[in-house]
XYZ file of C-alpha atoms in Angstrom:
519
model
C -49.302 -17.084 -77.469
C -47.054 -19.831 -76.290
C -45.286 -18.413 -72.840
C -42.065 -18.304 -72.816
C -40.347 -20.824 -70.108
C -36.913 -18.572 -69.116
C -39.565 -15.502 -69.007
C -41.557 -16.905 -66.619
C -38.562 -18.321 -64.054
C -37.218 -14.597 -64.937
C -40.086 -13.329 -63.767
C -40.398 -15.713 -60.681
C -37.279 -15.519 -59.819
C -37.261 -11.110 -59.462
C -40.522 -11.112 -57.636
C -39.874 -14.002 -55.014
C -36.458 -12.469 -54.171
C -37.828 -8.889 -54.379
C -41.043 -9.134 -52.151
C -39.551 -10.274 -49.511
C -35.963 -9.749 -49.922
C -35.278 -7.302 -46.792
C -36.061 -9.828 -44.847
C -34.279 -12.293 -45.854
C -31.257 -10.377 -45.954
C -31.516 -9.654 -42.378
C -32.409 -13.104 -41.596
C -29.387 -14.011 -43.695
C -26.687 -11.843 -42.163
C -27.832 -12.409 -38.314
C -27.490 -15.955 -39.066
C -24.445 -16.206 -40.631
C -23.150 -14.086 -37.150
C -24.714 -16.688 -35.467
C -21.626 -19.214 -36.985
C -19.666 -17.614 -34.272
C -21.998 -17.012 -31.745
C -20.058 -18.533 -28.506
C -17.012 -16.156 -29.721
C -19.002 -13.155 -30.146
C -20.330 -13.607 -26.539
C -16.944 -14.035 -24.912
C -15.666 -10.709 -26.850
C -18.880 -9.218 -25.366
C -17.980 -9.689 -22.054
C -14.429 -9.084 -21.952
C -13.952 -9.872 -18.181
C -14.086 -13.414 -18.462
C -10.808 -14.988 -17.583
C -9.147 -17.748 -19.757
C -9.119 -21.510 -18.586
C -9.367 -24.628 -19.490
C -10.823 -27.806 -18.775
C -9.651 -30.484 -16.073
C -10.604 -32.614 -13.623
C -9.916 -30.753 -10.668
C -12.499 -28.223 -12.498
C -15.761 -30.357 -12.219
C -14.919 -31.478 -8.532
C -14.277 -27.329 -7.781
C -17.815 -26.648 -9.267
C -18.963 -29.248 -6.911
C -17.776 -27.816 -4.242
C -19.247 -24.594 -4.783
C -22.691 -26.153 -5.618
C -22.751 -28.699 -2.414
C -22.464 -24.988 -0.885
C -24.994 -22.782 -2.412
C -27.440 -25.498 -4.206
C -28.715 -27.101 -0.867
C -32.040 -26.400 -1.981
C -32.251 -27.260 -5.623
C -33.689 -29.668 -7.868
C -31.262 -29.159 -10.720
C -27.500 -28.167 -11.101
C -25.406 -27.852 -14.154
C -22.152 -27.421 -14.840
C -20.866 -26.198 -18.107
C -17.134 -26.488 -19.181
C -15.363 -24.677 -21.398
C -14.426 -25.885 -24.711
C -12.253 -24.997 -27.769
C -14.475 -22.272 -28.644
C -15.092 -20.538 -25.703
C -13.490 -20.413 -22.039
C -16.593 -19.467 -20.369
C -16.883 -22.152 -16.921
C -20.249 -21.344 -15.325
C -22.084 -23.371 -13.086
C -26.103 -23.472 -12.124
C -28.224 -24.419 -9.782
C -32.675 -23.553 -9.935
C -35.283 -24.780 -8.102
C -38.333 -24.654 -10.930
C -37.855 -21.669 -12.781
C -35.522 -19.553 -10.191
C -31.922 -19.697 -11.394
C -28.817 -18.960 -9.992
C -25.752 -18.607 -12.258
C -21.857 -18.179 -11.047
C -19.034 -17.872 -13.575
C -15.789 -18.900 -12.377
C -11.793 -18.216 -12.738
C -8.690 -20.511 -12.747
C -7.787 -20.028 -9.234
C -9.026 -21.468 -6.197
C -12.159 -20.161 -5.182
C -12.222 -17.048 -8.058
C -15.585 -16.097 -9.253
C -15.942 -14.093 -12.339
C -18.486 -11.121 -12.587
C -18.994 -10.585 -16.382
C -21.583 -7.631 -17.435
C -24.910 -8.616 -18.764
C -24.824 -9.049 -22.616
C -27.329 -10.092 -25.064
C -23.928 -11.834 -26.445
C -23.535 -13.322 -30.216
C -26.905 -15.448 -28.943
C -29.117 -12.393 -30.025
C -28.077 -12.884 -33.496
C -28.758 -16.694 -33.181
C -32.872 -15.862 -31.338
C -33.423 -12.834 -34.029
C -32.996 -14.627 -37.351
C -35.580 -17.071 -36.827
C -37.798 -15.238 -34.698
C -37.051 -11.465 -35.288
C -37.851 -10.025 -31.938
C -41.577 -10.885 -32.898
C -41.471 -14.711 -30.284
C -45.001 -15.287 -29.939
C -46.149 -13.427 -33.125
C -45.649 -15.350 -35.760
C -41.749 -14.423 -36.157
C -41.037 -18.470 -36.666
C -43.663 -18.636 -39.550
C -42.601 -15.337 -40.932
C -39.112 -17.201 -41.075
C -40.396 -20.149 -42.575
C -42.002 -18.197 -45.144
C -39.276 -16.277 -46.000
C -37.322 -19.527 -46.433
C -39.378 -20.921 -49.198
C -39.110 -17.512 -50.984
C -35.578 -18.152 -50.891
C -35.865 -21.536 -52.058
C -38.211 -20.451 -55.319
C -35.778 -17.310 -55.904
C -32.483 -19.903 -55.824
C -34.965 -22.632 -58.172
C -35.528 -20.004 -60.617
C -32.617 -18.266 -60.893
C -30.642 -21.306 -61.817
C -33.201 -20.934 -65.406
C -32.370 -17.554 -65.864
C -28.698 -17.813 -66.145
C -28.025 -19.971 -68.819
C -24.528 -19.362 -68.879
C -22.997 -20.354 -65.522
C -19.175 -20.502 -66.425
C -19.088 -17.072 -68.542
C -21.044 -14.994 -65.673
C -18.537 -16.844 -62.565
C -15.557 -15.496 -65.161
C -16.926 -11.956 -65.305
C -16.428 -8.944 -62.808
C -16.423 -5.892 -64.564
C -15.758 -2.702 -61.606
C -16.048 0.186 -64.346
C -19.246 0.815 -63.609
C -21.987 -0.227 -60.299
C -24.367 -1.639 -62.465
C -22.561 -4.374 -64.418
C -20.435 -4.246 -61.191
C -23.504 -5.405 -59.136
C -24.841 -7.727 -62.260
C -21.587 -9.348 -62.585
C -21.019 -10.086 -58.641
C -24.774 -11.189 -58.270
C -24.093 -13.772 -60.945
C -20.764 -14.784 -59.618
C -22.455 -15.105 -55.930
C -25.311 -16.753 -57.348
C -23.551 -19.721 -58.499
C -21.220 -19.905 -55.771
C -23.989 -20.641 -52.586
C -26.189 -22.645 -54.892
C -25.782 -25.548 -52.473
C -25.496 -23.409 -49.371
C -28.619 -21.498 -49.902
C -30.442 -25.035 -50.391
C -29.237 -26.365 -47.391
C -29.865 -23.422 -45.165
C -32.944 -23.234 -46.533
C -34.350 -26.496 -46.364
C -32.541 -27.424 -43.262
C -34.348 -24.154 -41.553
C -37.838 -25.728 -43.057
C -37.468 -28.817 -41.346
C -36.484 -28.173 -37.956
C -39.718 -26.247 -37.681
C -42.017 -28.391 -39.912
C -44.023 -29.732 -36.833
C -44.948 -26.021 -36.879
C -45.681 -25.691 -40.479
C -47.811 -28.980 -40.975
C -49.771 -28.162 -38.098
C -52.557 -30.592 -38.889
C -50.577 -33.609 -39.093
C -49.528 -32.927 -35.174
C -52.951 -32.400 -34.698
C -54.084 -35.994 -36.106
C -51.862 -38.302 -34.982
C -50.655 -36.137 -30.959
C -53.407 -33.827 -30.339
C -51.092 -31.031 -30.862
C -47.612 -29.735 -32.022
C -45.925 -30.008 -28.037
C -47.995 -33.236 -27.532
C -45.633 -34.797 -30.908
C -42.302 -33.395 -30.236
C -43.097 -35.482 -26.428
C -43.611 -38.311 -27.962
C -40.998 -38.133 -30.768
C -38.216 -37.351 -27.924
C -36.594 -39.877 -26.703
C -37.075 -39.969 -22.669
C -35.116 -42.074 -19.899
C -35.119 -45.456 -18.835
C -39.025 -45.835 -17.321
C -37.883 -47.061 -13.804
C -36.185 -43.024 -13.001
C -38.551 -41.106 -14.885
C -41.791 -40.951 -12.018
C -42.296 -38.437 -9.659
C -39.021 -38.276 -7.633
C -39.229 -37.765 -3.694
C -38.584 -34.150 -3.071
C -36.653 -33.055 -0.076
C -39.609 -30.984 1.354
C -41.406 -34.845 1.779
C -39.590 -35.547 5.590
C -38.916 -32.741 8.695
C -36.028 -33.971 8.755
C -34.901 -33.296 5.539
C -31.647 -31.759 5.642
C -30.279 -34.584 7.386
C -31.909 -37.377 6.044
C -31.689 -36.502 2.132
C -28.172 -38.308 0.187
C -25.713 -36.192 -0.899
C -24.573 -36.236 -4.393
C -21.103 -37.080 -5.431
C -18.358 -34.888 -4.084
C -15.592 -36.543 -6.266
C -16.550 -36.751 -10.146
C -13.118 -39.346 -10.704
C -15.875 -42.433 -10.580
C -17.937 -40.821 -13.300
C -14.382 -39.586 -15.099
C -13.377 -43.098 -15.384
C -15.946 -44.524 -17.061
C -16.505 -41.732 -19.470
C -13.191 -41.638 -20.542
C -13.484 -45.876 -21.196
C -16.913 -44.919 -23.277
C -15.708 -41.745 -24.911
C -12.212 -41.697 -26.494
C -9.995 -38.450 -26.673
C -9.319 -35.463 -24.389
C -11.992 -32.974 -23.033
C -15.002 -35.026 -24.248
C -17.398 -33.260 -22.064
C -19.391 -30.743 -22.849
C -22.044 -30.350 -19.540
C -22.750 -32.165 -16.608
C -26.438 -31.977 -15.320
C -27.439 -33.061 -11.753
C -31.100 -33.971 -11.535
C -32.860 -34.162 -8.247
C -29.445 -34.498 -6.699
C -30.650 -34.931 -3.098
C -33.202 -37.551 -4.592
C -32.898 -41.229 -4.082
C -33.225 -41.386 -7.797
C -30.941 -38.869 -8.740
C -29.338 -38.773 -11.843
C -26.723 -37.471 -13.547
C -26.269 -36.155 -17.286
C -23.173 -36.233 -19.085
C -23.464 -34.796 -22.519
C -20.082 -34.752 -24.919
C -19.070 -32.355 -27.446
C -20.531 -32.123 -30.482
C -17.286 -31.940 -32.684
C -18.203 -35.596 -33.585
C -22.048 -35.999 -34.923
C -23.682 -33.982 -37.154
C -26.270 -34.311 -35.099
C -27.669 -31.170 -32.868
C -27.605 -33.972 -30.365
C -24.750 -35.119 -28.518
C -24.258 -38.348 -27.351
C -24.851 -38.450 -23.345
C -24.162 -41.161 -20.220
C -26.529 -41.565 -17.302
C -25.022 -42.325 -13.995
C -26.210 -42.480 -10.208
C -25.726 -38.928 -8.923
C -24.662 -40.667 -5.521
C -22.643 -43.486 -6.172
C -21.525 -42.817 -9.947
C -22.712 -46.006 -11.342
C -23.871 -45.960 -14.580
C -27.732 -46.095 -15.586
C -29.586 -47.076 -18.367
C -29.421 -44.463 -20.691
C -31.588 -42.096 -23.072
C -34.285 -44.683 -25.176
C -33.210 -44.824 -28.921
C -34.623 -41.686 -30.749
C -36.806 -42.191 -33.762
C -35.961 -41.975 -36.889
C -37.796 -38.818 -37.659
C -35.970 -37.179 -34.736
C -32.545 -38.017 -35.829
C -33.518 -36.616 -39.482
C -34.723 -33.564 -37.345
C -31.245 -32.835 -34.967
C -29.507 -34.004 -38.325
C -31.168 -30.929 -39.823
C -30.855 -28.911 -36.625
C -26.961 -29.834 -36.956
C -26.193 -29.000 -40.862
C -28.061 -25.743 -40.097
C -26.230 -24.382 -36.745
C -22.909 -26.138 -38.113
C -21.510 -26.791 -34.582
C -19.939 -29.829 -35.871
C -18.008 -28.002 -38.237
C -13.888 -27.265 -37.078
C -12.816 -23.679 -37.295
C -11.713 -24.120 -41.198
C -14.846 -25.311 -42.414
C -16.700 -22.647 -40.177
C -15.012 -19.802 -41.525
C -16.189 -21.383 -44.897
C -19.940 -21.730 -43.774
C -19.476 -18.322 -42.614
C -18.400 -16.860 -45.605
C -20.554 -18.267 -47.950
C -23.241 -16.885 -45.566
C -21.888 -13.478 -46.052
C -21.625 -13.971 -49.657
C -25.581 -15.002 -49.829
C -26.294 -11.712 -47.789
C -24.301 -9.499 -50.533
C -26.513 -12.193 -52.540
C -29.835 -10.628 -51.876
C -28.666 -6.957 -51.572
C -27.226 -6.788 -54.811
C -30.604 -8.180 -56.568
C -32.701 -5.983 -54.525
C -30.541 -2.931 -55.942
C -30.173 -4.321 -59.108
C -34.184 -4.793 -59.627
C -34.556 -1.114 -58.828
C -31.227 0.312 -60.974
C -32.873 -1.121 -63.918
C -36.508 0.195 -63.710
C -35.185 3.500 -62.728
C -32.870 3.340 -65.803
C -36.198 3.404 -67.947
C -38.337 5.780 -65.774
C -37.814 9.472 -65.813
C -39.011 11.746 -62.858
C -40.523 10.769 -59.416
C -41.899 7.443 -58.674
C -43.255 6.768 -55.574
C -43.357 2.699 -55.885
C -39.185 3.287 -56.723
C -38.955 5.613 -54.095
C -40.144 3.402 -51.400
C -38.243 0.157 -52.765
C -35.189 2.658 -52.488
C -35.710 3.715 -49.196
C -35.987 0.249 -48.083
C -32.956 -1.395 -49.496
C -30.725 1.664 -47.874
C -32.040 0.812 -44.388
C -32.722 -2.977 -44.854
C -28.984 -3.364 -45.736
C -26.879 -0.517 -44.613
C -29.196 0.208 -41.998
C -28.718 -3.143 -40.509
C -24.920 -2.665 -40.609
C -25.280 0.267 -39.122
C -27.773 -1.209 -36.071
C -25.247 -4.612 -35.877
C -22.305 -1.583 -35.038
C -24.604 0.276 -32.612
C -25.392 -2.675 -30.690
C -21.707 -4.087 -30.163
C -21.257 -0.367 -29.129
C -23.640 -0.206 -26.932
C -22.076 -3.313 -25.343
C -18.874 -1.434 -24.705
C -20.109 2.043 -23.307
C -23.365 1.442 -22.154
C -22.998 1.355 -17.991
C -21.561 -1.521 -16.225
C -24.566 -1.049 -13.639
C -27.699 -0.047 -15.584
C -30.557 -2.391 -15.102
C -31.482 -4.680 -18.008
C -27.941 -4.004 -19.672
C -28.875 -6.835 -22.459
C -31.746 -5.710 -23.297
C -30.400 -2.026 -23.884
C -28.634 -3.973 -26.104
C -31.097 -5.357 -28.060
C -33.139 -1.477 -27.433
C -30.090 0.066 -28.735
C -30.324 -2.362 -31.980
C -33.626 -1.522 -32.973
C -33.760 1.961 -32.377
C -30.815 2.461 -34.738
C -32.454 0.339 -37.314
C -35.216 2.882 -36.962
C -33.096 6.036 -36.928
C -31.325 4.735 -40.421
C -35.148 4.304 -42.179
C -36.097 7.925 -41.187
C -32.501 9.103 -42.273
C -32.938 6.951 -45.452
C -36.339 8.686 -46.034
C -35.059 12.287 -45.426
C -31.490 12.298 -47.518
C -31.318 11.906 -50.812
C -30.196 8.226 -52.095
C -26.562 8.324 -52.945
C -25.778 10.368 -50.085
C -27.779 7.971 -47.611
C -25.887 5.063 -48.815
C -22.431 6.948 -48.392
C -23.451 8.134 -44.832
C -24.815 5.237 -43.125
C -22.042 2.650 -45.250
C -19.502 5.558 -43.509
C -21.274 5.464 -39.546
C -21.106 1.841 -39.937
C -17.154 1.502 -41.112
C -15.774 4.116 -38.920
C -18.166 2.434 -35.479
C -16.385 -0.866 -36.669
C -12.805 0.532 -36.842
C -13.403 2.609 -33.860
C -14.441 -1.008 -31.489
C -10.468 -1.947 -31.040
C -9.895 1.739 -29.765
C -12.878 1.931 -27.632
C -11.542 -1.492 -26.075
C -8.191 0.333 -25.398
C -9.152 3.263 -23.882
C -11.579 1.567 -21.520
C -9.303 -1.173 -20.432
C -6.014 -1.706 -22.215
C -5.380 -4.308 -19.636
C -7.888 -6.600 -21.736
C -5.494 -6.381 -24.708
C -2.436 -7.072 -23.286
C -4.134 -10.253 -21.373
C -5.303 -11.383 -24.747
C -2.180 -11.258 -26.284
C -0.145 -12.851 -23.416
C -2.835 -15.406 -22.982
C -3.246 -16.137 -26.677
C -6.614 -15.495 -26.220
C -7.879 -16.239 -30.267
C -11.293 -15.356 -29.301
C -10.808 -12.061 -28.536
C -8.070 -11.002 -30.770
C -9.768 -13.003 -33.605
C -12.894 -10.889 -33.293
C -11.053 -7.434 -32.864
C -9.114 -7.956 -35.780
C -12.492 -8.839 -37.561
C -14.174 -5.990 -36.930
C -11.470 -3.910 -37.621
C -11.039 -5.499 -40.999
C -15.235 -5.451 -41.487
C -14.571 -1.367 -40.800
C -11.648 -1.189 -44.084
C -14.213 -3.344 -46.391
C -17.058 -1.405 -45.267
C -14.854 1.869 -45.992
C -13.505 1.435 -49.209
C -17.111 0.432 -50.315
C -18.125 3.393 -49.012
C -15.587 5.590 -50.839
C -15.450 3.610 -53.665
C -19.653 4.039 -53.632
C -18.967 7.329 -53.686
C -16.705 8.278 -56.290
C -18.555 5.539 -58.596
C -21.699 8.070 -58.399
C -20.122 11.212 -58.716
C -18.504 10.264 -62.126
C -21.487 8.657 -63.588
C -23.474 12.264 -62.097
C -20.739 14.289 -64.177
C -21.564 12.325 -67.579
C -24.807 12.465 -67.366
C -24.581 16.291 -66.787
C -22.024 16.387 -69.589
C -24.386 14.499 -71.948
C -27.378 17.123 -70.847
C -25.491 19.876 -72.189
């Protein structure tokens, strides 16, 4: 017999989505948080004060590192920017780091608690806790999947317009059918570029023996692809340990950044074009400094940056051209992280992220409604699939609430706060498979839809009663950051409420008719 095309992609496109398609909803929603990862870190540490940038900033941070970075080979000093008000400064010596986070006022430093921050979100969807064991691949893998389920599904709806017109609510299957169809056509484009662009930042990784070939090795290629500095102040610098009389003999760096201002300001048009300022070697003859710009202008991951003596402030010869397969690779790197996108078009990204979640959860429960449909009695292949899709997706909104919990009433002082964070995260995720394995289905679904809604409405409240003071700064401040994020969660806790209830009462009337039709 003659297959059948449609069959087939219908076929293809169930399985690829279904065998792997807890993992890429998690991988979906943690990186669709990750759109607003610098916000979700200020909201998770509440005690850092509002400022913003200036000149007098850079020569403060200065001063503070001329002070404490006497012996270091590196300092950095990050500004705050339109999406987050975090100034920090750094200064390490190899791999021993020193951070200080400072306030508007003259000589303020800012004490924030240890968070994992929004930058969890970013680290788990790609390597899922699992850094060193194959998390990256299992990412990669799972991104293909996606790509074949997206491929195929575009065969087996043949009518595009007529499903995006329908949305029928009387009852959770063609409710589910309708808004998988609907959400299917809608992140067409967005799944493909997420997808792919996640492929190719990591396809040094994934076409191992090409690096092999032509470097020696994957590390040995992404050397020689980047783009290094001018040859004359890349060799080994003099270190500062190289005379006894070091301390007195060794140039200082700049004290006053106005030289370097100037001539950024002639290069780089606009206000607050600076992103970071890196000081390498300062107490080198050959010390250099870094100036990297925003990234609101280049779709690139990469930003542009200046070079400039880190004594006198004269400008250097800068960063070699990159090659064109690196600037197809931070191009890439850049449509997937979306950090050149303003806060319109994130909140776009964002929710078409979301919307590719719901996406995959609504196939994965819509594979399973129909087979039970046509299966009486116990099944232990549906019973497992079951099981899975209430922890894989309402158990991960229920971990996601735990852990920005935890961030608010774990202890200021405990040891490794951000990774009880992360501990706190995973153990939930846990809790909400054994809980999905001991209820029975509908009422899983209603409790841990419930724990996660009322933990999400409950964040603005546990924010007041700790420190109200942080709520009535935000509002006198116009801190958007934090008030944006509050009032998200809180509106995440309605949604997540009403589906809940509505979940609920859905079930118990279709229970009643099918008791009504048994006797």
């Amino acid at each position: 017999m003659k297959p059948d095309f449609r069959k087939s992609m219908i076929w293809l496109h169930t399985y690829s989505g279904l065998v792997i398609g807890w993992l890429l909803f998690t991988i979906f929603l943690t990186g669709t948080l990750s759109y607003f990862n610098p916000e979700i870190t200020q909201w998770m540490k509440p005690e850092l004060v509002q400022v913003s940038s200036t000149q007098n900033m850079v020569n403060r941070s200065l001063d503070v590192l001329h002070k404490e970075g006497t012996d270091s080979d590196r300092w950095r000093i990050n500004l705050p920017d339109k999406r987050t008000e975090h100034w920090s400064i750094q200064w390490s010596k190899g791999r021993d780091r020193q951070n200080l986070s400072l306030g508007p006022d003259e000589g303020q430093v800012v004490t924030p608690r240890e968070s994992a921050g929004g930058n969890f979100f970013r680290v788990f969807h790609y390597t899922l806790e699992l850094r060193g064991y194959g998390g990256r691949y299992i990412s990669g893998i799972a991104a293909m999947f996606m790509l074949i389920a997206v491929f195929s599904g575009i065969f087996t709806h043949r009518r595009f317009f007529r499903d995006f017109f329908t949305l029928r609510f009387n009852k959770v299957g063609k409710a589910l059918t309708d808004f998988h169809a609907l959400a299917g056509v809608t992140t067409i484009p967005f799944c493909i570029m997420i997808c792919s662009s996640g492929i190719m930042i990591y396809n040094i990784m994934y076409m191992p023996f090409s690096a092999n070939y032509y470097a020696g090795g994957e590390r040995a290629l992404s050397r020689q692809l980047a783009p290094n500095l001018a040859p004359h102040l890349a060799p080994n610098l003099p270190s500062i340990e190289s005379s006894s009389n070091a301390v007195s003999e060794m140039p200082l760096p700049l004290k006053d950044f106005a030289v370097v201002q100037q001539q950024v300001q002639q290069t780089w048009t606009g206000e607050d074009q600076i992103r970071r300022i890196t000081f390498e070697q300062p107490f080198s003859q050959n010390g250099r400094i870094i100036v990297d710009r925003v990234k609101d202008n280049t779709l690139s991951r990469q930003s542009e940056r200046l070079v400039f003596s880190s004594h006198t402030g004269e400008a250097l010869e800068g960063y070699q051209p990159a090659s064109t397969a690196t600037e197809v690779r931070r191009v890439f790197f850049g449509l997937h992280e979306g950090h050149f996108a303003d806060t319109g078009l994130r909140w776009l990204l964002f929710l078409l992220g979301l919307l590719s979640s719901a996406l995959i959860a609504t196939g994965l429960i819509i594979w399973l409604k129909k087979r039970k449909e046509k299966h009486q009695g116990f099944h232990l292949g549906y019973f497992i699939v079951e099981r899975l899709n209430i922890s894989g997706i309402a158990g991960l909104l229920v971990a996601t609430t735990a852990f920005f919990l935890a961030n608010r009433l774990l202890p200021i002082e405990i040891a490794n706060r951000a990774n009880m964070e992360v501990h706190v995260f995973l153990w939930t995720w846990l809790i909400c498979l054994i809980h999905a394995l001991l209820r029975p289905a509908n009422k899983a679904w209603f409790e841990q839809l419930l724990i996660s809604a009322v933990g999400c409405i409950l964040l603005p409240f546990v924010d007041v009663m700790q420190n109200s003071q942080w709520l009535v700064n935000a509002i006198i401040q116009t801190n958007v950051t934090y008030l944006g994020v509050t009032v998200a969660m809180f509106i995440i806790g309605i949604i997540l409420l009403k589906t809940a209830l509505w979940l609920k009462v859905r079930t118990s009337v279709n229970y009643l008719k099918v008791e009504a039709k048994s006797c």
